[in-house]
Amino acid sequence: MARGVYIHIPFCHQICNYCDFNKVYFKNQPVDEYIEAVGKEIEMAVSQTPEQFQQIETIFLGGGTPTALSAKQIERLLKLIGASLPTKQLIEFSSEANPDELSEDKLEALLAGGVNRLSMGVQSFDQTLLKKLGRTHANEHVFETIKQAKKAGFENISIDLMYGLPGQTMDQWQDTLERALDLDLPHYSAYSLIVEPKTIFYIQYAKGKLHLPTEDLEAEMYDLLMRRMEDNHKQQYEISNFAIEGRQSTHNKIYWDNDEYAGFGAGAHGYLKGKRYSNIGPIKKYIESINNNELPILHRHEVTNEEKCEEQMFLGLRKNDGVSFEEFETKLGVSMKETFGNEIAKLVREGLLIEDEKGVKLSRKGRFVGNEVFQQFLLGE
């Protein structure tokens, strides 16, 4: 049964140099037709398996950029969502947003349609770095948009930051952190840059033209991030996420809990009835599938018990609370210690994991090398 719903809006007015998500330039795209197709996909899925959607807790509008849509398009999208999904019972209804796209009428449309949380892509407060990233907003857009969002009635606002950027210095990162913390928001996400294939940064990296900070400098940036968030009473609850009490991202916790969720839209991914699936990516082919009254699922994969055990560990260990022995056995029918006893003992000896009577979690040292820790729980390796 789905705890959450992800809806993909693949349109952008500007393509960022680091982004590998399914996206296209907004101009000359069948945007209105796409919105209708998403509404129809949701309607078809809910009508086929209504029991899967009775207890959803969250909806997340991602992209691309949902706020690339006009206010009228946002209004129409949210109306279609509300026609098929029980939006009034939601704990959290989030939308990603760009600071230079959130006009007053869009904010009103989002709020009227049930959205109660904004996740804004700020990334940096250094204009030189923003230009390198392919971002189009200025710092003034961030400050003004947050002010307008609060005035409109949004209390739950998060911003994304990035470190380990090309040419980024510690001074630049510290300045971005301080400006972000001065906003005193309830939630912050901060991610180190990963150079993904099929991105502009990847092409530059392959040509030797992308000059990244050293691993040591990136580790220092992460250390500063954790210290400054703690100093400002923003509790770290996941490797890259910090919040005041009660403002942790419920939707993202669904992923880290390895629970089921539905994905709608071109290129969206979902996890239902023990199967992971992905939708058709090209927008016209996606719309064509919907118009033929067919769910646009491209791939399905039934997750094996071994894979479920692996995922429970490497997703759950992202959380500061880690993975519970009891929850692992209740959910998967096997003991964590019997399945991963040797791996756990090794990582505890190395100071990367902490084990107590409840379960296991990353140590502070382990957070710096999380991916290396997670790899230890791949049974097929």
Coordinates of C-alpha atoms in Angstrom, one line a residue:
M1 CA 0.0 0.0 0.0
A2 CA 1.4 3.4 -1.0
R3 CA 2.4 5.8 1.8
G4 CA 3.3 8.5 -0.7
V5 CA 2.8 9.7 -4.3
Y6 CA 5.5 11.3 -6.5
I7 CA 4.3 13.4 -9.5
H8 CA 6.9 14.3 -12.1
I9 CA 6.7 17.7 -14.0
P10 CA 9.6 17.5 -16.6
F11 CA 9.6 21.1 -17.8
C12 CA 12.3 23.7 -17.1
H13 CA 12.9 27.2 -18.4
Q14 CA 16.6 26.6 -17.9
I15 CA 18.5 23.2 -17.8
C16 CA 21.0 23.0 -14.9
N17 CA 24.5 21.7 -15.7
Y18 CA 24.4 19.0 -13.0
C19 CA 20.9 17.7 -13.4
D20 CA 20.3 14.2 -14.8
F21 CA 16.5 14.0 -14.1
N22 CA 14.0 13.5 -17.0
K23 CA 13.5 17.1 -18.2
V24 CA 13.0 19.3 -21.3
Y25 CA 12.9 23.0 -22.1
F26 CA 9.5 24.4 -21.5
K27 CA 9.2 26.2 -24.8
N28 CA 7.2 24.4 -27.6
Q29 CA 6.2 21.5 -25.4
P30 CA 2.7 20.1 -25.1
V31 CA 2.4 21.3 -21.4
D32 CA -1.4 21.5 -21.2
E33 CA -1.7 18.1 -22.8
Y34 CA 0.8 16.7 -20.4
I35 CA -1.1 18.0 -17.4
E36 CA -4.2 16.3 -18.6
A37 CA -2.3 13.1 -19.3
V38 CA -0.9 13.0 -15.7
G39 CA -4.4 13.5 -14.3
K40 CA -5.7 10.7 -16.5
E41 CA -2.8 8.4 -15.4
I42 CA -3.6 9.0 -11.7
E43 CA -7.3 8.4 -12.4
M44 CA -6.6 5.1 -14.2
A45 CA -4.2 3.8 -11.5
V46 CA -6.6 4.7 -8.7
S47 CA -9.5 3.1 -10.4
Q48 CA -7.6 -0.1 -11.0
T49 CA -6.3 -0.5 -7.5
P50 CA -8.1 1.9 -5.2
E51 CA -7.0 0.1 -2.1
Q52 CA -3.4 1.1 -2.8
F53 CA -4.2 4.8 -2.4
Q54 CA -6.6 4.9 0.6
Q55 CA -3.9 5.7 3.2
I56 CA -1.4 8.0 1.4
E57 CA 0.3 10.4 3.7
T58 CA 2.2 12.6 1.2
I59 CA 2.3 14.0 -2.3
F60 CA 5.5 15.4 -3.8
L61 CA 5.6 17.5 -7.0
G62 CA 9.0 17.2 -8.5
G63 CA 10.8 17.7 -11.8
G64 CA 12.0 19.4 -13.8
T65 CA 10.4 22.3 -12.1
P66 CA 6.7 22.4 -11.2
T67 CA 6.8 26.1 -10.8
A68 CA 7.8 26.4 -14.5
L69 CA 4.0 26.0 -15.0
S70 CA 1.8 29.1 -15.1
A71 CA -0.6 29.7 -12.2
K72 CA -3.5 28.5 -14.3
Q73 CA -1.6 25.3 -15.2
I74 CA -0.7 24.7 -11.6
E75 CA -4.4 25.2 -10.6
R76 CA -5.5 22.7 -13.3
L77 CA -2.9 20.1 -12.2
L78 CA -3.8 20.3 -8.6
K79 CA -7.5 20.1 -9.4
L80 CA -6.9 16.9 -11.4
I81 CA -4.8 15.5 -8.5
G82 CA -7.5 16.3 -6.0
A83 CA -10.1 14.6 -8.1
S84 CA -8.5 11.2 -7.8
L85 CA -6.4 11.3 -4.6
P86 CA -7.5 11.9 -1.0
T87 CA -5.6 15.1 -0.6
K88 CA -7.4 16.3 2.5
Q89 CA -5.9 13.6 4.7
L90 CA -2.3 14.3 3.7
I91 CA 0.3 15.0 6.3
E92 CA 2.4 16.8 3.7
F93 CA 1.9 18.1 0.2
S94 CA 5.2 19.4 -1.2
S95 CA 6.2 21.2 -4.4
E96 CA 9.7 21.9 -5.7
A97 CA 10.2 25.5 -6.7
N98 CA 12.7 27.8 -8.3
P99 CA 13.2 31.1 -6.5
D100 CA 12.8 33.2 -9.6
E101 CA 9.6 31.5 -10.7
L102 CA 7.4 31.7 -7.6
S103 CA 5.1 34.7 -8.4
E104 CA 2.3 35.7 -6.1
D105 CA -0.4 34.1 -8.2
K106 CA 1.6 30.8 -8.4
L107 CA 1.9 30.8 -4.6
E108 CA -1.8 31.3 -4.2
A109 CA -2.6 28.6 -6.7
L110 CA -0.3 26.1 -4.9
L111 CA -1.8 27.0 -1.5
A112 CA -5.4 26.8 -2.7
G113 CA -4.7 23.4 -4.3
G114 CA -3.5 21.9 -1.0
V115 CA 0.3 22.3 -1.2
N116 CA 1.6 23.0 2.3
R117 CA 5.3 22.7 1.9
L118 CA 7.8 24.3 -0.5
S119 CA 11.2 22.9 -1.4
M120 CA 13.3 25.6 -3.1
G121 CA 16.4 25.0 -5.2
V122 CA 18.8 27.7 -3.9
Q123 CA 22.0 25.6 -4.2
S124 CA 24.4 28.6 -3.4
F125 CA 24.4 32.3 -2.5
D126 CA 27.5 32.8 -4.6
Q127 CA 26.6 34.3 -8.0
T128 CA 29.7 33.0 -9.7
L129 CA 28.9 29.4 -8.6
L130 CA 25.2 29.8 -9.5
K131 CA 26.3 30.7 -13.0
K132 CA 28.5 27.7 -13.2
L133 CA 25.6 25.5 -12.2
G134 CA 23.4 27.0 -14.9
R135 CA 21.0 28.6 -12.3
T136 CA 19.2 31.8 -13.3
H137 CA 18.1 33.2 -10.0
A138 CA 19.8 35.9 -7.9
N139 CA 20.0 36.1 -4.1
E140 CA 17.3 38.8 -4.1
H141 CA 14.9 36.3 -5.7
V142 CA 15.5 33.9 -2.7
F143 CA 14.9 36.5 0.0
E144 CA 11.9 38.1 -1.7
T145 CA 10.3 34.7 -2.6
I146 CA 10.6 33.4 0.9
K147 CA 9.1 36.6 2.2
Q148 CA 6.2 36.3 -0.3
A149 CA 5.7 32.6 0.5
K150 CA 5.4 33.3 4.3
K151 CA 3.0 36.2 3.6
A152 CA 0.9 33.9 1.4
G153 CA 0.6 31.4 4.3
F154 CA 3.4 28.9 3.8
E155 CA 5.1 28.0 7.1
N156 CA 6.9 24.8 6.0
I157 CA 9.7 26.0 3.7
S158 CA 12.9 24.1 2.8
I159 CA 15.9 25.1 0.7
D160 CA 18.4 22.9 -1.1
L161 CA 22.1 23.7 -0.9
M162 CA 25.1 22.2 -2.7
Y163 CA 28.8 21.9 -1.8
G164 CA 31.8 20.2 -3.5
L165 CA 31.1 22.5 -6.5
P166 CA 33.6 23.3 -9.3
G167 CA 36.1 25.8 -8.0
Q168 CA 34.2 26.2 -4.7
T169 CA 36.2 27.4 -1.7
M170 CA 35.6 26.9 2.0
D171 CA 35.0 30.6 2.3
Q172 CA 32.3 30.5 -0.3
W173 CA 30.6 27.5 1.3
Q174 CA 30.7 29.1 4.8
D175 CA 29.2 32.3 3.4
T176 CA 26.4 30.3 1.7
L177 CA 25.7 28.4 5.0
E178 CA 25.6 31.6 7.0
R179 CA 23.2 33.4 4.6
A180 CA 21.0 30.3 4.5
L181 CA 20.9 30.0 8.3
D182 CA 20.1 33.7 8.7
L183 CA 16.8 32.9 7.0
D184 CA 15.9 30.7 10.0
L185 CA 13.9 28.2 8.0
P186 CA 12.4 25.0 9.5
H187 CA 14.2 22.7 7.1
Y188 CA 17.5 22.5 5.1
S189 CA 18.9 20.0 2.6
A190 CA 22.5 20.1 1.6
Y191 CA 24.1 17.7 -1.0
S192 CA 27.6 17.2 -2.3
L193 CA 27.8 17.4 -6.0
I194 CA 27.7 14.1 -7.9
V195 CA 28.8 14.3 -11.5
E196 CA 26.1 12.2 -13.3
P197 CA 26.3 10.8 -16.8
K198 CA 24.3 12.7 -19.5
T199 CA 24.9 16.1 -17.9
I200 CA 26.9 19.1 -19.0
F201 CA 29.2 18.7 -16.0
Y202 CA 29.9 15.1 -17.0
I203 CA 31.0 16.2 -20.5
Q204 CA 33.2 18.9 -18.9
Y205 CA 34.6 16.3 -16.5
A206 CA 35.4 13.8 -19.2
K207 CA 37.4 16.6 -21.0
G208 CA 39.3 17.5 -17.9
K209 CA 37.6 20.9 -17.7
L210 CA 35.7 20.4 -14.4
H211 CA 37.9 21.3 -11.5
L212 CA 36.3 19.9 -8.3
P213 CA 37.4 20.3 -4.7
T214 CA 39.6 17.6 -3.2
E215 CA 38.0 14.8 -1.1
D216 CA 39.5 16.3 2.0
L217 CA 38.1 19.8 1.3
E218 CA 34.7 18.3 0.6
A219 CA 34.8 16.4 3.9
E220 CA 35.7 19.7 5.6
M221 CA 32.7 21.3 4.0
Y222 CA 30.4 18.5 5.2
D223 CA 31.9 18.8 8.7
L224 CA 31.2 22.5 8.7
L225 CA 27.6 21.9 7.5
M226 CA 26.9 19.5 10.4
R227 CA 28.5 21.8 13.0
R228 CA 26.7 24.9 11.9
M229 CA 23.3 23.2 11.6
E230 CA 23.7 21.9 15.1
D231 CA 24.8 25.3 16.4
N232 CA 21.5 26.7 14.9
H233 CA 19.3 24.0 16.4
K234 CA 18.6 22.3 13.1
Q235 CA 18.7 18.6 14.0
Q236 CA 20.3 16.3 11.5
Y237 CA 17.9 13.4 10.9
E238 CA 19.4 12.1 7.6
I239 CA 22.8 12.3 6.0
S240 CA 21.9 15.4 4.0
N241 CA 18.8 16.8 5.8
F242 CA 18.3 19.0 8.9
A243 CA 15.2 20.3 10.5
I244 CA 13.5 21.7 13.6
E245 CA 11.3 19.1 15.4
G246 CA 8.2 18.3 13.5
R247 CA 9.4 19.6 10.2
Q248 CA 11.3 16.6 8.9
S249 CA 10.3 15.6 5.3
T250 CA 7.7 13.0 5.7
H251 CA 7.8 12.2 2.0
N252 CA 11.5 11.6 1.9
K253 CA 11.3 9.4 5.0
I254 CA 9.1 7.1 3.0
Y255 CA 12.0 6.4 0.7
W256 CA 14.5 5.9 3.5
D257 CA 12.0 3.6 5.4
N258 CA 11.9 1.6 2.2
D259 CA 8.1 1.8 2.1
E260 CA 5.9 1.8 -0.9
Y261 CA 5.0 4.8 -3.0
A262 CA 3.4 5.5 -6.4
G263 CA 5.1 7.5 -9.2
F264 CA 3.2 9.4 -11.9
G265 CA 4.3 11.3 -14.9
A266 CA 6.9 10.8 -17.7
G267 CA 10.0 9.0 -16.3
A268 CA 8.6 8.7 -12.8
H269 CA 9.6 5.8 -10.6
G270 CA 7.4 3.9 -8.1
Y271 CA 7.4 1.0 -5.7
L272 CA 4.1 -0.9 -5.3
K273 CA 3.1 -4.4 -4.4
G274 CA 6.7 -5.4 -4.0
K275 CA 7.6 -4.2 -7.6
R276 CA 9.7 -1.3 -8.6
Y277 CA 8.7 0.3 -11.8
S278 CA 9.5 3.2 -14.1
N279 CA 7.4 5.1 -16.6
I280 CA 8.0 6.0 -20.2
G281 CA 10.4 9.0 -20.4
P282 CA 9.8 10.8 -23.7
I283 CA 6.8 13.1 -23.2
K284 CA 5.1 12.5 -26.5
K285 CA 5.3 8.7 -26.0
Y286 CA 4.1 9.1 -22.5
I287 CA 1.0 11.1 -23.6
E288 CA 0.4 8.6 -26.4
S289 CA 0.3 5.7 -23.9
I290 CA -2.2 7.6 -21.8
N291 CA -4.4 8.5 -24.8
N292 CA -4.5 4.8 -25.6
N293 CA -5.9 4.1 -22.1
E294 CA -2.7 2.3 -21.1
L295 CA -0.7 2.9 -18.0
P296 CA 2.7 4.2 -19.2
I297 CA 4.9 1.7 -17.4
L298 CA 8.1 0.9 -19.2
H299 CA 9.9 -1.4 -16.8
R300 CA 8.7 -3.5 -13.8
H301 CA 11.0 -5.4 -11.4
E302 CA 9.9 -7.7 -8.7
V303 CA 12.2 -7.0 -5.7
T304 CA 13.6 -10.2 -4.3
N305 CA 13.9 -10.9 -0.6
E306 CA 17.6 -10.5 -0.8
E307 CA 17.2 -7.1 -2.5
K308 CA 14.7 -6.0 0.1
C309 CA 17.2 -6.8 2.9
E310 CA 19.9 -4.8 1.1
E311 CA 17.6 -1.8 0.5
Q312 CA 16.4 -1.8 4.1
M313 CA 20.0 -1.4 5.2
F314 CA 21.4 1.1 2.7
L315 CA 18.3 3.3 2.7
G316 CA 17.6 3.1 6.4
L317 CA 21.2 3.8 7.4
R318 CA 20.8 7.2 5.7
K319 CA 18.7 8.2 8.7
N320 CA 20.3 9.3 12.0
D321 CA 18.1 6.8 13.8
G322 CA 19.4 4.0 11.6
V323 CA 17.8 0.6 11.2
S324 CA 15.8 -1.1 14.0
F325 CA 16.4 -4.9 14.6
E326 CA 12.7 -5.3 15.4
E327 CA 11.4 -3.4 12.3
F328 CA 13.9 -5.3 10.0
E329 CA 12.6 -8.7 11.2
T330 CA 9.0 -7.7 11.3
K331 CA 9.1 -6.4 7.7
L332 CA 11.4 -8.9 6.1
G333 CA 10.8 -12.1 8.2
V334 CA 14.5 -12.6 8.9
S335 CA 17.0 -11.5 11.5
M336 CA 19.3 -8.6 10.7
K337 CA 22.0 -10.2 12.7
E338 CA 21.7 -13.5 10.9
T339 CA 21.7 -11.8 7.5
F340 CA 24.4 -9.1 8.1
G341 CA 26.1 -10.1 11.4
N342 CA 29.6 -10.2 9.9
E343 CA 29.2 -6.9 8.1
I344 CA 27.8 -5.2 11.1
A345 CA 30.6 -6.5 13.4
K346 CA 33.3 -5.4 10.9
L347 CA 31.9 -1.8 10.5
V348 CA 31.4 -1.4 14.3
R349 CA 35.1 -2.4 14.8
E350 CA 36.1 0.2 12.2
G351 CA 34.1 2.9 14.0
L352 CA 31.7 3.4 11.1
L353 CA 28.6 1.9 12.7
I354 CA 27.1 2.2 16.2
E355 CA 25.2 -0.8 17.5
D356 CA 22.9 -0.8 20.6
E357 CA 20.0 -2.9 21.8
K358 CA 17.6 -1.3 19.3
G359 CA 19.6 -1.5 16.1
V360 CA 22.4 0.0 14.1
K361 CA 23.2 3.5 12.8
L362 CA 26.0 5.4 11.2
S363 CA 28.6 6.9 13.5
R364 CA 29.6 10.5 12.9
K365 CA 32.7 9.1 11.2
G366 CA 30.5 6.8 9.1
R367 CA 28.5 9.7 7.7
F368 CA 31.6 10.9 5.9
V369 CA 31.9 7.6 4.0
G370 CA 28.3 6.6 3.9
N371 CA 28.4 5.1 0.4
E372 CA 31.3 2.8 1.4
V373 CA 29.4 1.6 4.4
F374 CA 26.2 1.0 2.3
Q375 CA 28.2 -1.2 -0.2
Q376 CA 29.0 -3.6 2.6
F377 CA 25.3 -4.6 2.7
L378 CA 25.1 -5.7 -1.0
L379 CA 24.8 -9.4 -0.6
G380 CA 25.7 -10.1 -4.3
E381 CA 29.0 -8.2 -4.1

